[in-house]
Amino acid sequence: MKRLKLLILLILVTLGGTSCNNPSSDIQTDRADERQQSVQEADQDFYAESKKIAECYQDMYEQAKSDDTLGTLETVKNIVECIGAAGYAVVDADNQIDMVNANKLMDFIKEVDDKKEAELTLICVVTNGGFIQFDFQTSEGSVHITRSYLAWNEETPEINSKEEYDAYTWEYSEDGYLFFEKYHMPGYDGPSGHTAVRVQPLDGKYRELNRQYILPVCYELNNMFILNWSEEDFNNLDFYDIFDMLYSEVYNVPLPYMPDDNLGVGAIYHIPKEEFEKVIMLHFKIDSETLQSKTKYFEEDQSYEYRPRGLYDCEPPSYPFPEVVSYTENQDGTITLTVHAVYPDYNLSKVYAHEVTIRPLANGNFQYVSNHIIPSESNCEESWHVDRLTEEEWEEVYGGTE
């Protein structure tokens, strides 16, 4: 079983010295000033271009903010289309909307392959109304990237960050994804240097099914989509993780059963039978007896024991994201979705593929019927997932404290 160790972030501060006794220091200073002025002028042009992009949809942004619709898919799509109308290659940062002017990025990818000189600006709109801007320059097959982030300060667009790097990897997949990477030394534990961008369009129905059934679960802090299970055999499906995921949907409040403030203490809760089962049975056809056999249940007070994940069964901060690529409507009324797990950290548009069967219900609700991993020699290990501590491991770590 994989367990994560505590990570310590080391901040290295480098101090530059001066050369007071160097007879050429005045000349060097003049040249440094000239270079600094050149950089500042280039930055001014860069910032002006970024703000120009933001200003083209400012009215749309302000209206959405006023209407409290800023983070909706429709608003993001409208912003993407607005920026695209100005001539830019643009997509949303979550790859949920087809790229506008994808042909421009495809042309640039070809120029990279042909080792020609070219440049391109790619815009990735984020849900808060800002955007990530990638400015690509290529020569001799290498790609230099300037990445910046623009956010809104009230009604003023501002560049919050800017960095430059050479792409450590640059790969275009057969199914239409571009992956590029900023190199990090082994042991680095900060934000991922990987970026994945869907270039080719995806069927709107596939996207709708993904949003409705797969994205709400995804691959974070659960094993629903990484093992084989069905209503006939739930296998090792972790219903405690499912409880975590679905609680807010059922009760319209955040999950109240949190870890102890003291990370060295293991929290234990006894959740009333009706409260626990209502969450699980929202999207699963399972009876009480089966659920109790898959969990720890106390008959005397009719409660389920619940131990929240803590420091010793947390997961790394980076996950794949799902993408429905086809579906089948079955004769029994169920729907089987074929899903690819796209993992930027692996530069892969398919870490593995799996089939999820859904049963739509007459009341508008639905049930998860099964998950099946499609066998393939190219399937990768689910390195991001960490199982919850077993009872024995929990006792060993926390010493039986509550």
C-alpha positions as a printed Julia matrix, in Angstrom:
402×3 Matrix{Float64}:
   0.0    0.0     0.0
   1.27   3.38   -0.96
   1.64   5.93    1.83
   2.74   9.53    1.47
   5.39  11.02    3.69
   5.18  14.54    5.07
   6.58  17.03    2.61
   8.71  20.02    3.64
   8.86  22.97    1.26
  12.35  24.49    1.17
  12.54  28.1     0.05
  15.93  29.02   -1.33
  16.82  32.7    -1.42
  19.78  33.69   -3.56
  21.5   37.0    -2.76
  23.52  38.75   -5.44
  26.76  40.6    -4.57
  28.31  43.81   -5.87
  31.73  44.43   -7.38
  32.82  47.74   -5.88
  36.52  47.47   -6.8
  36.03  46.38  -10.41
  37.34  49.14  -12.74
  34.83  48.12  -15.42
  31.84  48.19  -13.07
  30.55  51.48  -14.5
  30.51  50.04  -18.03
  28.83  46.87  -16.8
  26.25  48.92  -14.94
  25.45  50.93  -18.1
  25.01  47.75  -20.11
  22.86  46.21  -17.39
  20.7   49.34  -17.37
  20.27  49.08  -21.15
  19.26  45.44  -20.88
  16.84  46.22  -18.05
  15.27  49.02  -20.1
  14.88  46.66  -23.05
  13.2   44.06  -20.83
  10.88  46.67  -19.33
   9.85  47.9   -22.79
   9.17  44.32  -23.9
   7.14  43.73  -20.74
   5.11  46.86  -21.36
   4.21  45.63  -24.84
   3.4   42.2   -23.44
   1.18  43.57  -20.67
  -0.57  45.9   -23.09
  -1.43  42.98  -25.38
  -2.75  40.88  -22.48
  -4.9   43.7   -21.17
  -6.2   44.31  -24.68
  -7.39  40.69  -24.78
  -9.13  41.1   -21.4
 -10.77  44.37  -22.37
 -12.43  42.77  -25.4
 -14.74  40.81  -23.06
 -14.79  43.19  -20.07
 -18.5   44.02  -20.43
 -19.29  40.31  -20.53
 -17.18  39.7   -17.43
 -18.79  42.52  -15.45
 -22.31  41.41  -16.4
 -21.6   37.81  -15.39
 -20.1   38.95  -12.11
 -23.18  41.05  -11.43
 -25.49  38.15  -12.3
 -23.43  35.67  -10.24
 -22.9   33.5   -13.33
 -19.14  34.02  -13.64
 -18.11  30.42  -13.07
 -20.77  28.81  -15.23
 -19.92  26.8   -18.31
 -22.02  29.13  -20.46
 -20.11  32.21  -19.32
 -16.74  30.57  -19.87
 -17.86  29.47  -23.33
 -18.98  33.01  -24.18
 -15.62  34.41  -23.11
 -13.8   31.77  -25.15
 -15.82  32.64  -28.24
 -15.29  36.38  -27.7
 -11.51  36.01  -27.5
 -11.6   33.63  -30.46
 -13.45  36.25  -32.51
 -10.44  38.53  -31.93
  -8.3   35.98  -33.76
  -6.66  34.03  -30.94
  -6.42  30.29  -30.43
  -8.41  29.9   -27.21
  -9.85  27.18  -24.99
 -10.95  26.87  -21.38
  -8.37  25.8   -18.79
 -10.4   22.68  -17.87
 -10.72  21.37  -21.45
 -14.51  21.34  -21.29
 -15.11  23.53  -24.34
 -13.95  23.03  -27.92
 -10.96  25.17  -28.85
 -11.65  28.16  -31.09
  -9.16  28.69  -33.93
  -7.62  25.27  -33.29
  -6.22  25.36  -36.84
  -3.74  28.03  -35.71
  -2.34  25.77  -33.02
  -2.25  22.84  -35.43
  -0.25  24.96  -37.88
   2.18  25.85  -35.1
   2.57  22.2   -34.1
   3.46  21.4   -37.71
   6.04  24.19  -37.74
   7.62  22.67  -34.63
   7.72  19.25  -36.32
   9.26  20.8   -39.45
  11.82  22.67  -37.3
  10.82  26.03  -38.71
  10.57  29.38  -36.96
   7.12  30.41  -35.79
   5.22  31.92  -32.88
   1.71  31.7   -31.5
  -0.36  32.9   -28.55
  -2.71  30.43  -26.86
  -5.3   31.62  -24.33
  -6.81  29.33  -21.65
  -9.82  30.91  -19.9
 -10.31  30.08  -16.21
 -13.62  30.06  -14.34
 -12.96  33.28  -12.43
 -12.95  35.25  -15.68
  -9.19  35.58  -15.99
  -6.94  33.62  -18.32
  -3.61  31.86  -18.66
  -1.64  33.06  -21.66
   0.96  30.9   -23.38
   3.2   32.63  -25.9
   5.04  30.03  -27.95
   8.17  30.59  -30.02
   9.8   27.76  -31.93
  13.06  27.34  -33.76
  14.93  24.17  -34.78
  12.24  22.03  -33.16
  12.55  23.49  -29.66
   9.75  25.55  -28.1
  10.23  28.53  -25.81
   7.21  29.34  -23.66
   6.18  32.51  -21.86
   3.38  31.72  -19.42
   1.43  34.49  -17.73
  -1.73  34.74  -15.69
  -4.2   37.6   -15.93
  -6.83  38.2   -13.25
  -9.31  40.95  -12.56
  -8.82  43.42   -9.7
 -12.35  44.76   -9.49
 -12.75  46.15  -13.03
  -9.03  46.29  -13.86
  -7.22  43.42  -15.61
  -3.8   42.75  -14.08
  -0.95  40.35  -14.83
  -0.39  38.42  -11.61
   2.5   36.24  -12.73
   4.85  35.65  -15.63
   7.55  33.06  -16.29
   9.58  31.8   -19.22
  10.94  28.35  -19.9
  11.9   25.98  -22.7
   9.5   23.06  -23.15
  11.11  19.99  -21.63
   8.6   17.83  -23.5
   6.29  18.77  -26.36
   3.97  16.02  -27.58
   0.82  15.89  -29.7
  -1.28  12.75  -29.23
  -3.22  10.85  -31.88
  -6.53  11.71  -30.26
  -5.98  15.44  -30.31
  -4.18  16.51  -27.13
  -1.12  18.74  -26.88
   1.11  18.12  -23.86
   4.01  20.32  -22.86
   6.1   20.43  -19.74
   8.27  22.74  -17.66
  11.22  20.81  -16.27
  11.44  20.33  -12.51
  14.36  18.65  -10.76
  13.72  15.27   -9.11
  12.19  15.75   -5.66
  10.4   18.98   -6.56
   6.99  19.01   -4.87
   5.47  22.28   -6.0
   2.83  22.86   -8.7
   2.95  20.48  -11.64
   4.96  21.62  -14.63
   2.69  19.69  -17.01
  -0.02  21.19  -19.23
  -2.61  19.32  -21.31
  -4.69  21.09  -23.95
  -7.39  19.44  -26.06
  -6.89  20.76  -29.59
  -9.42  18.69  -31.53
 -13.17  19.05  -30.83
 -15.15  16.48  -28.87
 -18.78  15.48  -29.46
 -21.12  17.66  -27.38
 -23.13  14.64  -26.2
 -19.96  13.02  -24.84
 -19.18  16.2   -22.93
 -22.72  16.35  -21.51
 -22.57  12.73  -20.29
 -19.15  13.36  -18.77
 -20.37  16.4   -16.83
 -23.46  14.6   -15.6
 -22.05  11.24  -14.52
 -18.25  11.12  -14.44
 -16.79  14.52  -13.55
 -18.65  14.77  -10.2
 -16.76  11.65   -9.07
 -13.54  11.88  -11.09
 -10.43  10.1    -9.74
  -9.7   12.09   -6.6
  -9.91  10.44   -3.17
 -11.95   7.45   -4.29
 -11.53   4.14   -6.11
 -14.84   4.03   -8.01
 -13.26   4.24  -11.44
  -9.97   2.42  -10.86
 -11.25  -1.09  -10.09
 -13.79  -3.54  -11.47
 -17.08  -3.76   -9.59
 -20.78  -4.24  -10.22
 -24.08  -4.4    -8.34
 -23.58  -8.16   -8.12
 -20.1   -7.75   -6.6
 -19.06  -4.37   -5.2
 -15.54  -5.76   -4.8
 -13.39  -3.39   -2.68
 -15.37  -0.26   -3.51
 -14.77   2.23   -0.69
 -18.18   3.46    0.46
 -16.61   5.85    2.96
 -15.04   7.82    0.1
 -18.43   7.73   -1.66
 -20.01   9.11    1.51
 -17.5   11.98    1.44
 -18.3   12.76   -2.21
 -22.09  12.6    -2.06
 -22.84  14.07    1.37
 -23.16  17.66    0.16
 -25.4   16.63   -2.73
 -27.83  14.96   -0.31
 -27.82  17.42    2.59
 -26.83  20.69    0.86
 -24.14  21.42    3.47
 -20.42  20.62    3.6
 -19.42  17.31    5.14
 -19.29  18.01    8.92
 -17.23  14.95    9.89
 -13.72  16.36    9.7
 -10.3   15.2    10.97
  -9.23  16.29   14.43
  -7.51  19.68   14.65
  -4.56  17.84   16.17
  -3.2   15.89   13.2
  -1.72  13.33   15.55
  -5.16  12.35   16.8
  -7.47  10.1    14.8
 -11.09  11.23   14.71
 -13.88   8.63   14.92
 -17.59   9.3    14.37
 -20.69   7.16   14.71
 -23.12   8.21   11.99
 -26.79   7.27   12.35
 -27.89   4.5    10.0
 -30.48   6.58    8.15
 -28.07   9.49    7.61
 -25.29   7.29    6.23
 -27.46   5.08    4.05
 -29.36   7.98    2.52
 -26.08   9.27    1.06
 -24.87   5.94   -0.31
 -28.23   4.87   -1.7
 -28.68   8.11   -3.62
 -26.75   6.71   -6.59
 -26.28   3.02   -5.71
 -28.69   0.11   -5.71
 -27.53  -1.54   -2.5
 -29.39  -2.91    0.51
 -28.54  -2.25    4.15
 -27.2   -5.73    4.77
 -24.71  -5.53    1.9
 -23.61  -2.02    2.86
 -23.08  -3.06    6.47
 -20.9   -5.96    5.29
 -18.7   -3.49    3.4
 -18.32  -1.09    6.34
 -18.18  -1.18   10.15
 -21.69  -1.16   11.55
 -22.89  -1.17   15.17
 -26.21  -2.94   15.61
 -26.61  -1.82   19.22
 -27.03   1.86   18.34
 -27.66   1.43   14.58
 -24.74   3.53   13.47
 -21.85   3.34   11.02
 -18.33   4.0    12.19
 -16.65   6.69   10.11
 -13.0    7.73   10.21
 -12.13  10.71    7.99
  -9.0   10.63    5.89
  -6.1   12.38    7.54
  -2.42  13.09    7.19
  -1.51   9.45    6.66
  -3.97   8.61    3.89
  -4.03  11.85    1.95
  -3.22  11.89   -1.78
  -0.87  13.91   -4.0
  -2.32  17.14   -5.42
  -2.41  16.05   -9.06
  -4.95  13.74  -10.7
  -6.09  12.59  -14.12
  -9.37  13.94  -15.43
 -12.05  11.89  -17.22
 -13.24  12.25  -20.78
 -16.18  10.3   -22.24
 -15.25   9.25  -25.77
 -18.28   7.07  -26.68
 -21.44   5.57  -25.21
 -23.96   2.78  -25.81
 -27.65   2.74  -24.92
 -28.42  -0.77  -23.68
 -31.67  -2.69  -24.1
 -32.32  -2.73  -20.35
 -32.38   1.09  -20.26
 -28.88   1.52  -18.89
 -26.13   3.53  -20.59
 -22.52   2.39  -20.86
 -19.94   5.15  -21.18
 -16.41   4.58  -22.44
 -14.08   6.89  -20.53
 -10.42   7.82  -20.97
  -8.39   8.93  -17.97
  -6.32  11.89  -19.22
  -3.26  12.52  -17.07
  -1.14  15.61  -17.79
   1.58  14.45  -15.38
   2.16  11.41  -17.59
   1.72  13.37  -20.85
  -0.96  10.81  -21.71
  -4.46  11.25  -23.09
  -5.28   7.71  -21.94
  -3.67   6.38  -18.79
  -6.27   3.66  -19.14
  -9.83   3.32  -20.44
 -12.84   2.12  -18.48
 -16.54   1.51  -19.03
 -19.07   2.96  -16.6
 -22.67   1.75  -16.74
 -25.39   4.13  -15.54
 -29.08   3.48  -14.87
 -31.21   6.62  -15.39
 -34.31   6.63  -13.17
 -37.79   7.96  -13.87
 -37.5   10.61  -11.14
 -34.49  12.2   -12.86
 -32.0   10.54  -10.52
 -29.61   7.77  -11.62
 -27.61   4.85  -10.25
 -24.06   3.7   -10.9
 -24.34   0.06  -12.02
 -20.75  -0.99  -12.67
 -17.22  -0.03  -13.65
 -14.99  -2.13  -15.87
 -11.33  -1.46  -16.63
 -10.62  -2.21  -20.29
  -7.54  -4.51  -20.32
  -4.52  -3.19  -22.24
  -0.77  -3.62  -22.07
  -0.48   0.18  -22.16
  -2.53   0.72  -18.98
  -0.59   2.6   -16.29
  -0.61   2.18  -12.53
  -2.94   4.51  -10.61
  -0.02   6.16   -8.83
  -2.11   9.09   -7.56
  -4.48   6.94   -5.49
  -3.98   6.12   -1.81
  -6.34   3.74   -0.03
  -7.79   4.72    3.31
  -5.98   3.32    6.31
  -7.21  -0.11    7.31
  -8.38  -0.49   10.9
  -5.06  -2.13   11.8
  -3.04   0.64   10.13
  -5.2    3.27   11.8
  -4.57   1.72   15.23
  -0.85   1.59   14.53
  -0.68   5.22   13.42
  -2.99   6.81   16.01
  -2.6    4.33   18.83
  -6.33   3.83   19.23
  -6.95   7.48   20.2
 -10.26   9.17   19.45
